[in-house]
mmCIF file of C-alpha atoms and ligand atoms in Angstrom:
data_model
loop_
_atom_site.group_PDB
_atom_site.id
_atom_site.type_symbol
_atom_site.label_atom_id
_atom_site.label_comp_id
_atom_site.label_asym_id
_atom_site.label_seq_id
_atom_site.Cartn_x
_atom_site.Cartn_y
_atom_site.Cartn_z
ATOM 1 C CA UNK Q 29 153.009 136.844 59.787
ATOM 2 C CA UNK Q 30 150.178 135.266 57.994
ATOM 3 C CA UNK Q 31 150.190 131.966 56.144
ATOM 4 C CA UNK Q 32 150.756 132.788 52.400
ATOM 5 C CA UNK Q 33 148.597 129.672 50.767
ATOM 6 C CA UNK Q 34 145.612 131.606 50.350
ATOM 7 C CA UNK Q 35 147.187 134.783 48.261
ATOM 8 C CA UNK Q 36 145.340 135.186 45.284
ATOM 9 C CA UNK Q 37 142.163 133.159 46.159
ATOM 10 C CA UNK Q 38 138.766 134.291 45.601
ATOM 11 C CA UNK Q 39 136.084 133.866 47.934
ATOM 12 C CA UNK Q 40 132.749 133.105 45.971
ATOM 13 C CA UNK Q 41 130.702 130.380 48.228
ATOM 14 C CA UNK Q 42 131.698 128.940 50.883
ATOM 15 C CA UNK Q 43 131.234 125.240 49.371
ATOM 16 C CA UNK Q 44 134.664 126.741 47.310
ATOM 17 C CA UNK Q 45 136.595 126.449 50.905
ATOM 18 C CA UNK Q 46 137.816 123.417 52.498
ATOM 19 C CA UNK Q 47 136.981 123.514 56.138
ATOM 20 C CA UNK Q 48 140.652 124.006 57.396
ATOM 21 C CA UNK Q 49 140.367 127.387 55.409
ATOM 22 C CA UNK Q 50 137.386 128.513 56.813
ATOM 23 C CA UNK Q 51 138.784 127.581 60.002
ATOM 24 C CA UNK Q 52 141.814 129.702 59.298
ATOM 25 C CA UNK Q 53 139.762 132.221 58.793
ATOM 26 C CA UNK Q 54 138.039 132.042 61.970
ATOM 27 C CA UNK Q 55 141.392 131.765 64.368
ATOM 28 C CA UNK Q 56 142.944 135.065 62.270
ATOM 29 C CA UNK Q 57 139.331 136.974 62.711
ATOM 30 C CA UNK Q 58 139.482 136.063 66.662
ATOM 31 C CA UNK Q 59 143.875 137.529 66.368
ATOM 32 C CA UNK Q 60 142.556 140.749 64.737
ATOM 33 C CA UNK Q 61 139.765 141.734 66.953
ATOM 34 C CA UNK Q 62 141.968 140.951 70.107
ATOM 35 C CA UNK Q 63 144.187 143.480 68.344
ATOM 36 C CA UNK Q 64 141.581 145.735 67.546
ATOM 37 C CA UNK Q 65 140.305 146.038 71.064
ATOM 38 C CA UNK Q 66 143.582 146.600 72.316
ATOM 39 C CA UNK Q 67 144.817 149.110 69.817
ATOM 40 C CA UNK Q 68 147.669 147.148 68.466
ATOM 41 C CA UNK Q 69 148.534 147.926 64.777
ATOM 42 C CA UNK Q 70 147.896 145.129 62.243
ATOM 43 C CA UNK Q 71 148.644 147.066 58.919
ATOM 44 C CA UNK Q 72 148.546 143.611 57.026
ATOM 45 C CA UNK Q 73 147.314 145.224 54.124
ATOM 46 C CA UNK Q 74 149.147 148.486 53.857
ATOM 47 C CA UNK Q 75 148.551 150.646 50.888
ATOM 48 C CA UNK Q 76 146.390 148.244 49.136
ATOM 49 C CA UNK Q 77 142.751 149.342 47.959
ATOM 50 C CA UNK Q 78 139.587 147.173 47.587
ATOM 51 C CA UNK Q 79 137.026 147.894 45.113
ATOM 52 C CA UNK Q 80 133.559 147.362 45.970
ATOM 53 C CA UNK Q 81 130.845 147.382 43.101
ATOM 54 C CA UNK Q 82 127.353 147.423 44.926
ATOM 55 C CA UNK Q 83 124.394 146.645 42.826
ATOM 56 C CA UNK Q 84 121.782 146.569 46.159
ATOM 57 C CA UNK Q 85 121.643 148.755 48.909
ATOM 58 C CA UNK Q 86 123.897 147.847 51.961
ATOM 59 C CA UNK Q 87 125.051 148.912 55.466
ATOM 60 C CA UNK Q 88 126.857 146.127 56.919
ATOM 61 C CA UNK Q 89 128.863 144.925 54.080
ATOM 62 C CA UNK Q 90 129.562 148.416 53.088
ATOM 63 C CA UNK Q 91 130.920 149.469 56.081
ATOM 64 C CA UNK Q 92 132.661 146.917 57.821
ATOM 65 C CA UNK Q 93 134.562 145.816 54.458
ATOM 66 C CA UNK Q 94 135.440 150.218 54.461
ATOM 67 C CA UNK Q 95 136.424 150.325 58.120
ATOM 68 C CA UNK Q 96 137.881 146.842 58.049
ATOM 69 C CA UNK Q 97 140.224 148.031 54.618
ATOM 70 C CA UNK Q 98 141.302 150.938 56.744
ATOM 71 C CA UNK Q 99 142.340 149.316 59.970
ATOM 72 C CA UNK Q 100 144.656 146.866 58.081
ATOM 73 C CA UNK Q 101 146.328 150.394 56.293
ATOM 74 C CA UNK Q 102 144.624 150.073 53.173
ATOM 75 C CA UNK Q 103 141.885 151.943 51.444
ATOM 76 C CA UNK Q 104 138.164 151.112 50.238
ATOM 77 C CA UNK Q 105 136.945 152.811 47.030
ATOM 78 C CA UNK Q 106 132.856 152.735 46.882
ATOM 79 C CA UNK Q 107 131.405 152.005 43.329
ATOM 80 C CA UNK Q 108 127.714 152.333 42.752
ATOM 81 C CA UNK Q 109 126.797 149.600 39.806
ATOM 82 C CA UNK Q 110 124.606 152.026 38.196
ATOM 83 C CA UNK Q 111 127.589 154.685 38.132
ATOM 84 C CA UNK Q 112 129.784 152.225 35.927
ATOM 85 C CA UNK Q 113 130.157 151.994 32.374
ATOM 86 C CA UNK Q 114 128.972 148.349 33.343
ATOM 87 C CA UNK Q 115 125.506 149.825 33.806
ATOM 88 C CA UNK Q 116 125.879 151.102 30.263
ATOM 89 C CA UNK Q 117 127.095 147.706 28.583
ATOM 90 C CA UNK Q 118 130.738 147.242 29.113
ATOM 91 C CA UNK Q 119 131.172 143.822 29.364
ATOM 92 C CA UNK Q 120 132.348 142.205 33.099
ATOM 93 C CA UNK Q 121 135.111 141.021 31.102
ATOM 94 C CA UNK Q 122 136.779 144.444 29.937
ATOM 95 C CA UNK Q 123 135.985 145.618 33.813
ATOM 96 C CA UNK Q 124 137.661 142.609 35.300
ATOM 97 C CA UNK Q 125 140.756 143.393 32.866
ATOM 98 C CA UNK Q 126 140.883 147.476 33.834
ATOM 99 C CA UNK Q 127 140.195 147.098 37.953
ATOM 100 C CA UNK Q 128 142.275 144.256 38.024
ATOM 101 C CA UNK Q 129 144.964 146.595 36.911
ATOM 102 C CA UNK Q 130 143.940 149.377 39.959
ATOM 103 C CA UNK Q 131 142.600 147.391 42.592
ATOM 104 C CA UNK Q 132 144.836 145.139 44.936
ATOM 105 C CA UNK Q 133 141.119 142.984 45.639
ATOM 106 C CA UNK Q 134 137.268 143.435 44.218
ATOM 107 C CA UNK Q 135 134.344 142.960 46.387
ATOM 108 C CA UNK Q 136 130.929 143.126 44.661
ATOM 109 C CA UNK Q 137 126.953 142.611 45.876
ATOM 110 C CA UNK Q 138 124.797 141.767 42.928
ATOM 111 C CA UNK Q 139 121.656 139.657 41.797
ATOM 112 C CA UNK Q 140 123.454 137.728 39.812
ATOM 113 C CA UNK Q 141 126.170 134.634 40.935
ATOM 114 C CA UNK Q 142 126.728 134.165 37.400
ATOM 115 C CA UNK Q 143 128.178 137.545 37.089
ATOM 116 C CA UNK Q 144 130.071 137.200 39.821
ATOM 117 C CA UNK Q 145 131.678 134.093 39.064
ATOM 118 C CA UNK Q 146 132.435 135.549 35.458
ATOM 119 C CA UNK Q 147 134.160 138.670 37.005
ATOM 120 C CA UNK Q 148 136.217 135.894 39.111
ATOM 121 C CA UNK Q 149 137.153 134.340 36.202
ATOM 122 C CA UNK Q 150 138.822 137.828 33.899
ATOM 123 C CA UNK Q 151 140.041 139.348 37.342
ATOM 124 C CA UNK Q 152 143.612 138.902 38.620
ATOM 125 C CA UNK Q 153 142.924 139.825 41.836
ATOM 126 C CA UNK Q 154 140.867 138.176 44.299
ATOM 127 C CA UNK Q 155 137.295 138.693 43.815
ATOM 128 C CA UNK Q 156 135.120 138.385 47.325
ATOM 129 C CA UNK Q 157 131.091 137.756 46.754
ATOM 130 C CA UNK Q 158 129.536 140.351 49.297
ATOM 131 C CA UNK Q 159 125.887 138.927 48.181
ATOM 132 C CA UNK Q 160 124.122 137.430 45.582
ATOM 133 C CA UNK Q 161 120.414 136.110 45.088
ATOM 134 C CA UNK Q 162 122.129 133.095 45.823
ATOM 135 C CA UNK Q 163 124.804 133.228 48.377
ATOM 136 C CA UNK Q 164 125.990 135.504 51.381
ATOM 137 C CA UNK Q 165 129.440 133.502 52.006
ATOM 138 C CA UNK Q 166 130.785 136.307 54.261
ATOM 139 C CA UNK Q 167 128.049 136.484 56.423
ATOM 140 C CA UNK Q 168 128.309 132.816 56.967
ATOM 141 C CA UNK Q 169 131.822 133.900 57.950
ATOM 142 C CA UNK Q 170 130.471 136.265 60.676
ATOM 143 C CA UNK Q 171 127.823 133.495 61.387
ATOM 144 C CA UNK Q 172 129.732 131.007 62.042
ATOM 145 C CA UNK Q 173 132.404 132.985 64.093
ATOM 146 C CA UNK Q 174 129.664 134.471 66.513
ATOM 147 C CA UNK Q 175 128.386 130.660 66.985
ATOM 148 C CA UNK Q 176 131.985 129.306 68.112
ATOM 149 C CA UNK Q 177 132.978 132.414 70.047
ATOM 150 C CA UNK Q 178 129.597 132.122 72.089
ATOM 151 C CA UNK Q 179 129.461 128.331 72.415
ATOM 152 C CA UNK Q 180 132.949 127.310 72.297
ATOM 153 C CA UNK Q 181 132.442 124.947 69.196
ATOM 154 C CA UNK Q 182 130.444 124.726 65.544
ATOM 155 C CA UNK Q 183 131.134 120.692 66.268
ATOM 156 C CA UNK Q 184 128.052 118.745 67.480
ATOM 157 C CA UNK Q 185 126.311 122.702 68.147
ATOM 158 C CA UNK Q 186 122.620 122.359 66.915
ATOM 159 C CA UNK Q 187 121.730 125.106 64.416
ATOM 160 C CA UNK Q 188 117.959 125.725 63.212
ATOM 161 C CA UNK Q 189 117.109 128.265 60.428
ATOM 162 C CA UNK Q 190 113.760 129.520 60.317
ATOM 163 C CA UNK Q 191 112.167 130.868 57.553
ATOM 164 C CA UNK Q 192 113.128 131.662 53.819
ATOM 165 C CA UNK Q 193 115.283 129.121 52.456
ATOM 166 C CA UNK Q 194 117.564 132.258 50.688
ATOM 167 C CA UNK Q 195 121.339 133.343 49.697
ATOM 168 C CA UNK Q 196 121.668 133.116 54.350
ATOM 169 C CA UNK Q 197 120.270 130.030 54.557
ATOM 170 C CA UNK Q 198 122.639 128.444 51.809
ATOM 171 C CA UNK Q 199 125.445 130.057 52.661
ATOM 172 C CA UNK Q 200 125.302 129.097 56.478
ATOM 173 C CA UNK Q 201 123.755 125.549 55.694
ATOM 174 C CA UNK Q 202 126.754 124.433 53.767
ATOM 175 C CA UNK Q 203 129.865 126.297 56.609
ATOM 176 C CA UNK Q 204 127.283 124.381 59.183
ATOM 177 C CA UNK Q 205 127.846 121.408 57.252
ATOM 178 C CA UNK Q 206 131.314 121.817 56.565
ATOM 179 C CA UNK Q 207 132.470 122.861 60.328
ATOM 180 C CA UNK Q 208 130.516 119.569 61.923
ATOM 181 C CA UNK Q 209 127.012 121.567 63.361
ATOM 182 C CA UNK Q 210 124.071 119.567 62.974
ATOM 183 C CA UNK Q 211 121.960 121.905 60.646
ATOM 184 C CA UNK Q 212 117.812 122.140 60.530
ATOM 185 C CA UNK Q 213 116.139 124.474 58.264
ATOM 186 C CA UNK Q 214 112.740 124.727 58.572
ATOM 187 C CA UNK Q 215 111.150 127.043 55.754
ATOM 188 C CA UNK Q 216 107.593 126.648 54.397
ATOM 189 C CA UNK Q 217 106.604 124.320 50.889
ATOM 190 C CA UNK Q 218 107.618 126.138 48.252
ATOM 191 C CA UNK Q 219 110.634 128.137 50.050
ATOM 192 C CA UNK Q 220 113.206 125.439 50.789
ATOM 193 C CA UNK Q 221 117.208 125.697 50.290
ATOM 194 C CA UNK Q 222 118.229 124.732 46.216
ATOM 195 C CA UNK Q 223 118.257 121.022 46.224
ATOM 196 C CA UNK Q 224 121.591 121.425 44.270
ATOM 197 C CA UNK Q 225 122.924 123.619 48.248
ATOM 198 C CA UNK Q 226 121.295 120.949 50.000
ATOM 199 C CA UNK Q 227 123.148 118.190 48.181
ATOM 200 C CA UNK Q 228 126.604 120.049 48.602
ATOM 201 C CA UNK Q 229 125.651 120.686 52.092
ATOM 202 C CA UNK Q 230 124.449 117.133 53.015
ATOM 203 C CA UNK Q 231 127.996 115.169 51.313
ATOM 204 C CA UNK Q 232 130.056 118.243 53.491
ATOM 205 C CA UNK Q 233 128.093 117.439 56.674
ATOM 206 C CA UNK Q 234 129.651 113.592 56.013
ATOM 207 C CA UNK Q 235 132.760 114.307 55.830
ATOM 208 C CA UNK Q 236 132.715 116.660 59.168
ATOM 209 C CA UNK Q 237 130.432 114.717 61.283
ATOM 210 C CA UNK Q 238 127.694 116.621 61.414
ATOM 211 C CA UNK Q 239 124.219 116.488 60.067
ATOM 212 C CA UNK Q 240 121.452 118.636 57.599
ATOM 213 C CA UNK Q 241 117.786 118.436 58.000
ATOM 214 C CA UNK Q 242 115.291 119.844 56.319
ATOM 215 C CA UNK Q 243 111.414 120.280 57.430
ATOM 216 C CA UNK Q 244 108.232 122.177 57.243
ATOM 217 C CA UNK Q 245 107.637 122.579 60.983
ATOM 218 C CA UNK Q 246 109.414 125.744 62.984
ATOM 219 C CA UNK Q 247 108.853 124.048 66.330
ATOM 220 C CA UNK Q 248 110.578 121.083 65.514
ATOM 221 C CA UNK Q 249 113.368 122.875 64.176
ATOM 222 C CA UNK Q 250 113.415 124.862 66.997
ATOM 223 C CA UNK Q 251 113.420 122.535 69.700
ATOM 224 C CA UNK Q 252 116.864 121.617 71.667
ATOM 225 C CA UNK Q 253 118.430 124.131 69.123
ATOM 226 C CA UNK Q 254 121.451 125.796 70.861
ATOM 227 C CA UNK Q 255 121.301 128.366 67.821
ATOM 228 C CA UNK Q 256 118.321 130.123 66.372
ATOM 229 C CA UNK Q 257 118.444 131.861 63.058
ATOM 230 C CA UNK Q 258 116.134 133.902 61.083
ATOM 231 C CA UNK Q 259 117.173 136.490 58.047
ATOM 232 C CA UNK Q 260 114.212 138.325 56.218
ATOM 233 C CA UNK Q 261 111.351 137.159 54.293
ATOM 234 C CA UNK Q 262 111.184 139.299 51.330
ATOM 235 C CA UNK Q 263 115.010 139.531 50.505
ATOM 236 C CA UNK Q 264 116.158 142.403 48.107
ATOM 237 C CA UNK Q 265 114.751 142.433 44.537
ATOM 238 C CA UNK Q 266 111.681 140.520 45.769
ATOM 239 C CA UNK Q 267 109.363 143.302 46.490
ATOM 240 C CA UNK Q 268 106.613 142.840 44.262
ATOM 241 C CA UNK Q 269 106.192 139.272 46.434
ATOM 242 C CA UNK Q 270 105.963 140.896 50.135
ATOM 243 C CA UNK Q 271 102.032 140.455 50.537
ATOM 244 C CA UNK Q 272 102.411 136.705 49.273
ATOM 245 C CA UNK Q 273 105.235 135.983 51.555
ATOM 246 C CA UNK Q 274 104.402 137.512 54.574
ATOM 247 C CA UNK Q 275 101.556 135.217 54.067
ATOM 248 C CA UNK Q 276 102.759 132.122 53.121
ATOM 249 C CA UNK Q 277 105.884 132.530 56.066
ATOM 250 C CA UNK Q 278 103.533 133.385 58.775
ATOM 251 C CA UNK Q 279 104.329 131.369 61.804
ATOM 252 C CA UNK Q 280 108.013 130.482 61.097
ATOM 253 C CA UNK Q 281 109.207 133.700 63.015
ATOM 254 C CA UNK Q 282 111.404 133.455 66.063
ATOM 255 C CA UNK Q 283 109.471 134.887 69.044
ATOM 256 C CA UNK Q 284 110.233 134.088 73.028
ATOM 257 C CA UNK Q 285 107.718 131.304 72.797
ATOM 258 C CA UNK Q 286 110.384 130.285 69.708
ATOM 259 C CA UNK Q 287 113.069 130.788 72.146
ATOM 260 C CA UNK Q 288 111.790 128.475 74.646
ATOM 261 C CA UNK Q 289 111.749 125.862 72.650
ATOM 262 C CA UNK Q 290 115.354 125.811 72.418
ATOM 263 C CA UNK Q 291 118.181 124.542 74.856
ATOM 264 C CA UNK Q 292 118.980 126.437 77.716
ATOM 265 C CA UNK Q 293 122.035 127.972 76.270
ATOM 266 C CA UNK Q 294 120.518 129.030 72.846
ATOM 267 C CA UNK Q 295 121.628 132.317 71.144
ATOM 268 C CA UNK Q 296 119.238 134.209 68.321
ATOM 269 C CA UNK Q 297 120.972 135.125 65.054
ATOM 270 C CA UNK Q 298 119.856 137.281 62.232
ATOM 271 C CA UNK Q 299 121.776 138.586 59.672
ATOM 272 C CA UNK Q 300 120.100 142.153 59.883
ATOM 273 C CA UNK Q 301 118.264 144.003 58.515
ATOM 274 C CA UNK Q 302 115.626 143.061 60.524
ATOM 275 C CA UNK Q 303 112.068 143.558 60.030
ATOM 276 C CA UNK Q 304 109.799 143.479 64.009
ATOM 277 C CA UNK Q 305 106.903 141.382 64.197
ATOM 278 C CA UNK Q 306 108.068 139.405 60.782
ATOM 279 C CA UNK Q 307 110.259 136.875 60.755
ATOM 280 C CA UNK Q 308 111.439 138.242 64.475
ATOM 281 C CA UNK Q 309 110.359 139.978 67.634
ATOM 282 C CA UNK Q 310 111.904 142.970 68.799
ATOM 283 C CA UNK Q 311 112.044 141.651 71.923
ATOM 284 C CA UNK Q 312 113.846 139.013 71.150
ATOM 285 C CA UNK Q 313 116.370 140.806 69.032
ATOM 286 C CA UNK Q 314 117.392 143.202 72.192
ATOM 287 C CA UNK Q 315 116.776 140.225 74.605
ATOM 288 C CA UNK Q 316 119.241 138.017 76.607
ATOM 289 C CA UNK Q 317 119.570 135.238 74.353
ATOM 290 C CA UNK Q 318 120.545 137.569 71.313
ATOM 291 C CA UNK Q 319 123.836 137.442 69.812
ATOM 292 C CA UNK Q 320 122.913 139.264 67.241
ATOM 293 C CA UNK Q 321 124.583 142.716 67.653
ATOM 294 C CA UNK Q 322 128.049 140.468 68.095
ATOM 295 C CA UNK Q 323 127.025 139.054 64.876
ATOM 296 C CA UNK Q 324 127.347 141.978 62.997
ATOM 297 C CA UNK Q 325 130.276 143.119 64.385
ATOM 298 C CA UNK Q 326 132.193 140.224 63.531
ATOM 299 C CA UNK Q 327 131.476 140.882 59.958
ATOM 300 C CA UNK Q 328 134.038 143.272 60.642
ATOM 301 C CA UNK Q 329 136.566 141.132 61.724
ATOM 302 C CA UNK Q 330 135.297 138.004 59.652
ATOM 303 C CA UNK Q 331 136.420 140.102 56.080
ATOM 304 C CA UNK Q 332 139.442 141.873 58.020
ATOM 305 C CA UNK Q 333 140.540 138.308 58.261
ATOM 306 C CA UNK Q 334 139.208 137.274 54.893
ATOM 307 C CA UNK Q 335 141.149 140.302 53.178
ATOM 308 C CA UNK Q 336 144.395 139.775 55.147
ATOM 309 C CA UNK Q 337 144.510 136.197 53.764
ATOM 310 C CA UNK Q 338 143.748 136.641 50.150
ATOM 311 C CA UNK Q 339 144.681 140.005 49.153
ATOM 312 C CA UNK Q 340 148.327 139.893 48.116
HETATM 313 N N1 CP H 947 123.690 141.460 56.643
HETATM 314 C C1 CP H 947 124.039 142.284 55.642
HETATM 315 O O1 CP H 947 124.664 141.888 54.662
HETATM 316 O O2 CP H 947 123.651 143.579 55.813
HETATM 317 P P1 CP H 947 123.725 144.735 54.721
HETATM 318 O O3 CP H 947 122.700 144.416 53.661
HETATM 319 O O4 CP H 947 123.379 145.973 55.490
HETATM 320 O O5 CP H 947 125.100 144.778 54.139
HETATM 321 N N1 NVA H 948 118.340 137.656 52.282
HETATM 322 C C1 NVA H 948 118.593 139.066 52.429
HETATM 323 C C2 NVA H 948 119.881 139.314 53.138
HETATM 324 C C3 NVA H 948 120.185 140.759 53.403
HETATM 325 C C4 NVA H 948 121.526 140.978 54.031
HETATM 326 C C5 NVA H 948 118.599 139.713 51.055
HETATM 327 O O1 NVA H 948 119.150 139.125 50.120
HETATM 328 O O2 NVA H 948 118.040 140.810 50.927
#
């Protein structure tokens, strides 16, 4: 059995979450991929069917919330934004109402957080954000699992972010914060976290014991970091701004010489997609210290968990 207290609750940034929940989280994700690996059924959510309303392209989030619906019994229904009346002016409101009355739980990547939050607000079941221009909460779910299951802890664990200050870098800045890492991002002028993240992030980090830096230099982010993170520099819907950015974010890829810097046990993390010879080296992504290909997987298990808590 599962503890009941989080029935109902939607999962919209992690600042939302106290840190014993997100902790919950973690300990049932680590239960259900034990019980994945050895084949033992966990049909916590059988018969139930998920919604998920993608407004960007996707692979991970697409299929690990599909395949993760499935192995707890229920079903996944995929809904192209475009391919709603929503992309023809029904209101979120009137869509909330009607899938609210169909769906057992809504997941939904858009630009938008406002949206989001809105179709929280009219939906009675829980609504999960899988990515806005602002936030990637379940990622930071996956993140943060792959961090504790390689290095035992997120407390005291040094974590540097490299890069754009995006919807990643928020998102695992503040469950950093909140699970007692000490946190560096180090992201050019002009591409640092939202002050308003930072702020959360920096009054979370005091209550957990941990710490939140912010600077413009990649080495000295880098250096002693037991954790090395990097997600893309031209996120989705920024297209028009490659040539600018892959100019202005030259230099704060993670390459070995990047990996080096860092303690002797340091792991490389990227969200994926990832683009070679950008923000990371291809060697480094398929090299020893990579935990990346974990990291994806336990998106899998992060939202099976995730789903099996909220979704009544
Ligand atoms: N990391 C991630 O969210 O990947 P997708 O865009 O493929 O879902
Ligand atoms: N920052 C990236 C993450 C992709 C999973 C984007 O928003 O495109």
């Amino acid at each position: 059995m599962l503890p009941a207290h989080l029935k109902g609750r939607d999962f919209l940034r992690v600042h939302d979450w106290a840190p014993e929940d997100l902790l919950l989280v973690l300990d049932v994700a680590e239960r259900l991929k034990a019980r994945q690996r050895e084949r033992v059924s966990h049909r916590h959510l059988d018969g139930r069917t998920l919604g998920m309303i993608f407004q960007k392209p996707s692979t991970r989030t697409r299929v690990s919330f599909e395949v993760g619906i499935a192995q707890l019994g229920g079903t996944a229904l995929y809904l192209a934004a475009g391919d709603l009346q929503l992309g023809r002016g029904e209101t979120i409101k009137d869509t909330a109402t009607v899938l609210s009355r169909y769906l057992d739980g809504i997941m939904i990547r858009t630009f938008s957080q406002a949206d989001v939050d809105e179709l929280a607000e009219y939906a009675d079941v829980p609504v999960i954000n899988g990515l806005t221009d602002d936030f990637h909460p379940c990622q930071a779910l996956a993140d943060v699992m792959t961090i504790r299951e390689r290095l035992g802890a997120l407390d005291g664990v040094r974590v540097a972010y490299l890069g754009d200050g995006n919807n990643v870098c928020h998102s695992l800045m503040v469950a950093c914060a909140k699970l007692g890492a000490s946190f560096v991002a180090a992201t050019p002028e002009g591409y640092e976290p939202s002050a308003e993240v930072v702020g959360w992030a920096h009054a979370a980090a005091e209550q957990a014991g941990g710490s939140i830096e912010l600077t413009h230099d990649p080495r000295e982010a880098a250096a002693g970091a037991d954790a090395l993170y990097t997600d893309v520099w031209t996120s989705m819907g920024q297209d028009e701004e490659r040539e600018r950015r892959l100019a202005d974010l030259a230099g704060f890829g993670i390459d070995s010489a990047t990996v080096a810097l860092g303690s002797e046990r340091a792991i490389v993390l990227h969200c994926l997609p990832a683009h070679y010879g950008e923000e990371i080296a291809e060697d480094v992504l398929y090299g020893p210290h990579s935990a990346v290909w974990d990291q994806a997987e336990n998106r899998l298990h992060a939202q099976k968990a995730l789903m099996a808590l909220v979704i009544r």
